Each structure stands twice: as C-alpha cells, then as structure tokens.
Amino acid sequence: MPKKLYIKTYGCQMNVYDSERMAEAMGAEGYVATDTVEDADMVLLNTCHIREKASEKLYSDLGRLRPLKAGKPDLKIGVAGCVAQAEGAEILRRMPLVDLVVGPQSYHRLPAMAKAAEAGEKTVDTDFPEEDKFDHLPDRPTASARPTAFLTVQEGCDKFCAFCVVPYTRGAEVSRPADRIMAEARGLVEKGVREITLLGQNVNAYHGAGPGSDGGGDWTLARLVRALAKVDGLERIRYTTSHPNDMGDDLIAAHGEEPKLMPYLHLPVQSGSDRILKAMARKHTADTYLRLIEKIRAARPDMMMSGDFIVGFPGETDADFDATMELIRAVDYGMAYSFKYSARPGTPAAEKTPVPAEVADARLQALQALITEQQRAAQRAMVGREVSVLFEKPGRLPGQMVGKSDYLHAVHVRTDARPGDIAKVRITGSAPNSLAGEIATK
Ligand code: 5AD
Ligand code: SF4
C-alpha cells in the first residue's frame, strides 16, 4: 500500500504551486496524494503569514488534527510555507503533535525530513540554502492534466513595504534562469497545458539569466513572455503579482503586441493617498500609478485591471481613505482584493498606533461596496461581446462547461467542448460571480 499525503494549502498562488512541487517530490518517495485527511499517513499544512488571521488558521487546524493523530499515532504532520519560515521551532514547542517544519526555500529537503519523521526524529529547516531547490525537485512528473498551470519564475521581494512580511518570510528577490523556465513550460504544454500563469511575489521584477549567459540576469519578464509566446500549443500567458515600479516599457509594449498575453493585469496600489503610500514605503504616488495605467491602456485599451488595497493602515485619516476611493473610481477595476491592515510582528508599521477597528471595518465595507459595483459593471459590459474561453471543467448543469475568458471571468457555456478547448463565446448573461455565454464559432 503506498503511503498517502494530504496537503492543505493556504494563501497565495505561489503556495498552490509549491504544494504541487512538494507533492511531486513526495511522489518520488512513494507517497500518493489524497483529498481525505482521515486516510493520510502524512498531513502537510502549507501556510500563509501575510495577515494575522491567515497565520492563526494554522494553529486552529493543528488543534483539529489532535484527535486524528491520537487515533493514528503513526500519522506524521508537517508545517510548510511562510508561517513555518517565520516561526520555525516555535511551532514544535507550541504544537508537539507536529513532526517537521519546512520553510519555502527547503522543499527539496522535505522527503529526507519525512523519512526522519518516520524514524521518530523531529526536524526544522528554515534555511535559505546555497543550492536552488528547483534544481533538486523532480521535473514535474505528475504535472497537471488540467489545461492551466502556475509556473513560479521569481521568488522573494526586496521592496520592504512597511506592512509586509514577504521580504522576511520569502527572502530576497531571486529569479530563476530563463532556460529552466522555458523547459518547465514546454514540459507542461506537452502534458496538455494551454495557459500558464507566471508567478512571483514581484513577478515583473523578473531578471533571470538567459541560456548561455554567465548568470548576468539580462532577461526581463517581457522577454520571457515573448519567448514563451513562441511555444507551440501554449495559447495563453498571464503573470502575477506585479509592482507598479517594475512595470517596464517593454512589458507594456508586449501587452499591445503579443496576442497570447492576456488583457488582465493585477497591479496592487494599496492606497490612493500619497501620505499613506509614503508611510507604506511604496515609492510611488497615486498620480504615477494613474499615469502608468493610462500608458498600459494606451497599449491595450481593453486591459482589465485588478488590484489590492489595505484600509486602516496606521495614521490613515478620512481624507486619506477618500483619496483611495477616488483612485478606485479613476481606475475602474474589473476585480480587486481588499484587506483590513493587520500588524505583522517584525515589520516597521507594526510599531505604529493602529486605526480603531470599527473605523477600519467601516472603510473596508465602503471600499468593498465600490469594488463590487465596478466588478458587476465590468461583467455586465461583457454581455453581447465575443470573448475567447478556455474550457477547464464541467459546469454545474448537465452539458455545461466552465472556462475563463481572456479577462479571467468564469464563463458557463452549454457545449460539448472538452477541457483545454478554446472557443469564441458570445456572452449572454451576467450573474454575480460569473458570466453565461453560447458558442459563437469554433
Ligand atoms: N495587512 C493587511 N494586508 C496586507 N497585505 C500584505 N500585508 C498586509 C498586512 N500586514 C496585502 C497587500 C498585498 C496582499 C497580497 O496582501 O494588499 O498586496
Ligand atoms: Fe510585500 Fe508586495 Fe510590498 Fe514586496 S512589494 S513588500 S511582497 S507588498
């Protein structure tokens, strides 16, 4: 009987990608994935540290695993991801049922740690090792049969926004070599992947070394996108998450020139107040952001914009918040994520006096109402239009498939199309979180 591995993934898409790579690494050791935690021989929690709530989920989930472990003493429990990196051995002290703690740069060492756990030895690895984990992970042996895939091209962040733990948990900015990324992408496409989303905490800061280069880091994200666009069978390219200050002219130009690069851009600004942006150490203003978006829309007029916002950053006044609302009105987002500021230990902003919770709550509600309005309007504006849809899986109703449009809207269509097919679809209706459509031409 093969051993069974249950992985729970919290947080961002980078963790989703990492979980796949860890499952593959454990697969090489004879573990098969299971969706049923009760069946597992090993449970791995791949955690997120970005906000307090995300972080605390680890401990409540570990608490819930106690009875399972009590009835199954051979069950091994591992903690991976950013909480593992941030808290290390403290997790073992607080939760003795945990067998191993592994940080995001040490995933290639997980199989050895699992073996140690089987032998009764607890291990913690939160190194930033010399070697590149990607050189020591298996070459995507079980990579998805799904038509879309994530591909991490860059990790870490050197920006040190005053609120953010990423530079501490994920470390300094590192770009993977372009030839490795190209090889991984080709491998995914051979397995049927039609759309790749390039991932990085600061993906548009990508500056990997190209093939034959001596590690000079002469590539940009735009160059990578253009190289990937030449891969036959790869039909769509996306990337996330970008920083406004790394939005190079070559990348903006690629949006106008490269049809495989999808017209959807997640470009967090966090606040519309220059005073708060300065306190956040964002190193851009509301105006530079707005002008950047004008430039992007000049290259690609139908660009669907997405963003991230933090409300209640220490010192945020009503006027600061109004400036954020004004910026949102000016940009007109198709989608956005918004969060109440959460003080993270070790970050500069955590020292400052917080905005009262009820003020932050009210601001978050107002902001989310505006975003929802914009999102619904963007969806309604699709009705009557023809978009391309990449079908991913069967829909809820019989005979129905669900896929994503170029603009990342979920679209339900009655069709005999199969996962991986791309079709022109005429949008016929808009529901709160998805669109309905019918096949226009194949
Ligand atoms: N509190 C609230 N939101 C945060 N984010 C990052 N750090 C914090 C924090 N301390 C948000 C930012 C970022 C997104 C991934 O999470 O908006 O873009
Ligand atoms: Fe965090 Fe993004 Fe700022 Fe880096 S750029 S510190 S990841 S919010």
Short mmCIF file of N, CA and C and ligand atoms in Angstrom, two decimals, residues 50 156-168 170 173 200-202 241-244 246 268 270 280-282 308 310, ligand 2:
data_model
loop_
_atom_site.label_atom_id
_atom_site.label_comp_id
_atom_site.label_asym_id
_atom_site.label_seq_id
_atom_site.Cartn_x
_atom_site.Cartn_y
_atom_site.Cartn_z
N ILE A 50 0.70 36.25 5.79
CA ILE A 50 0.55 37.63 5.33
C ILE A 50 -0.27 38.50 6.29
N GLY A 156 10.52 35.94 -3.66
CA GLY A 156 11.07 36.92 -2.72
C GLY A 156 10.82 38.34 -3.15
N CYS A 157 11.20 39.26 -2.27
CA CYS A 157 10.93 40.67 -2.52
C CYS A 157 11.96 41.52 -1.80
N ASP A 158 12.44 42.53 -2.51
CA ASP A 158 13.41 43.47 -1.92
C ASP A 158 12.77 44.82 -1.61
N LYS A 159 11.43 44.91 -1.69
CA LYS A 159 10.78 46.21 -1.63
C LYS A 159 10.51 46.69 -0.20
N PHE A 160 10.32 45.78 0.70
CA PHE A 160 10.11 46.12 2.11
C PHE A 160 9.02 47.18 2.32
N CYS A 161 7.85 46.96 1.77
CA CYS A 161 6.71 47.80 2.13
C CYS A 161 6.54 47.66 3.66
N ALA A 162 6.17 48.76 4.30
CA ALA A 162 6.25 48.82 5.76
C ALA A 162 5.32 47.83 6.47
N PHE A 163 4.31 47.32 5.75
CA PHE A 163 3.31 46.43 6.37
C PHE A 163 3.60 44.95 6.14
N CYS A 164 4.56 44.63 5.28
CA CYS A 164 4.57 43.31 4.64
C CYS A 164 5.65 42.38 5.15
N VAL A 165 5.28 41.12 5.41
CA VAL A 165 6.22 40.12 5.92
C VAL A 165 6.98 39.39 4.81
N VAL A 166 6.54 39.57 3.56
CA VAL A 166 7.12 38.77 2.48
C VAL A 166 8.65 38.84 2.40
N PRO A 167 9.25 40.04 2.49
CA PRO A 167 10.70 40.09 2.40
C PRO A 167 11.39 39.28 3.52
N TYR A 168 10.68 39.07 4.62
CA TYR A 168 11.26 38.31 5.73
C TYR A 168 11.00 36.81 5.57
N ARG A 170 9.93 35.17 2.69
CA ARG A 170 10.34 34.60 1.39
C ARG A 170 11.74 35.03 0.99
N GLU A 173 14.81 38.92 -3.42
CA GLU A 173 14.33 38.64 -4.77
C GLU A 173 15.32 37.74 -5.52
N GLY A 200 5.29 35.19 -9.24
CA GLY A 200 6.38 35.74 -8.45
C GLY A 200 5.80 36.73 -7.46
N GLN A 201 6.44 36.88 -6.31
CA GLN A 201 5.96 37.89 -5.36
C GLN A 201 6.08 39.27 -5.97
N ASN A 202 7.03 39.38 -6.88
CA ASN A 202 7.27 40.62 -7.61
C ASN A 202 7.61 40.23 -9.03
N THR A 241 2.29 38.42 -9.10
CA THR A 241 1.78 39.75 -8.87
C THR A 241 2.82 40.79 -9.25
N SER A 242 2.38 41.89 -9.77
CA SER A 242 3.29 42.92 -10.26
C SER A 242 3.34 44.11 -9.32
N HIS A 243 4.47 44.82 -9.37
CA HIS A 243 4.61 46.07 -8.62
C HIS A 243 4.63 47.22 -9.63
N PRO A 244 3.92 48.31 -9.32
CA PRO A 244 3.88 49.43 -10.26
C PRO A 244 5.28 49.92 -10.68
N ASP A 246 7.90 48.31 -11.22
CA ASP A 246 8.63 47.38 -12.09
C ASP A 246 7.91 47.16 -13.42
N PRO A 268 -1.28 45.83 -7.75
CA PRO A 268 -1.68 46.41 -6.47
C PRO A 268 -1.13 47.81 -6.27
N GLN A 270 -2.48 49.54 -3.16
CA GLN A 270 -2.63 49.55 -1.69
C GLN A 270 -3.39 50.75 -1.14
N MET A 280 3.84 53.81 3.82
CA MET A 280 3.94 52.39 3.48
C MET A 280 5.27 52.05 2.80
N ALA A 281 6.05 53.08 2.48
CA ALA A 281 7.33 52.91 1.75
C ALA A 281 7.09 52.30 0.36
N ARG A 282 6.00 52.75 -0.29
CA ARG A 282 5.69 52.18 -1.60
C ARG A 282 6.55 52.79 -2.72
N ASP A 308 -4.91 45.38 -5.25
CA ASP A 308 -5.01 45.08 -3.82
C ASP A 308 -5.06 46.39 -3.06
N ILE A 310 -5.24 48.07 1.07
CA ILE A 310 -5.22 47.92 2.52
C ILE A 310 -5.92 49.13 3.11
FE1 SF4 B 2 5.10 42.81 0.23
FE2 SF4 B 2 4.49 43.19 -2.36
FE3 SF4 B 2 5.49 45.23 -0.89
FE4 SF4 B 2 7.06 43.13 -1.58
S1 SF4 B 2 6.10 44.63 -2.99
S2 SF4 B 2 6.96 44.11 0.43
S3 SF4 B 2 5.59 41.42 -1.47
S4 SF4 B 2 3.51 44.18 -0.63
#
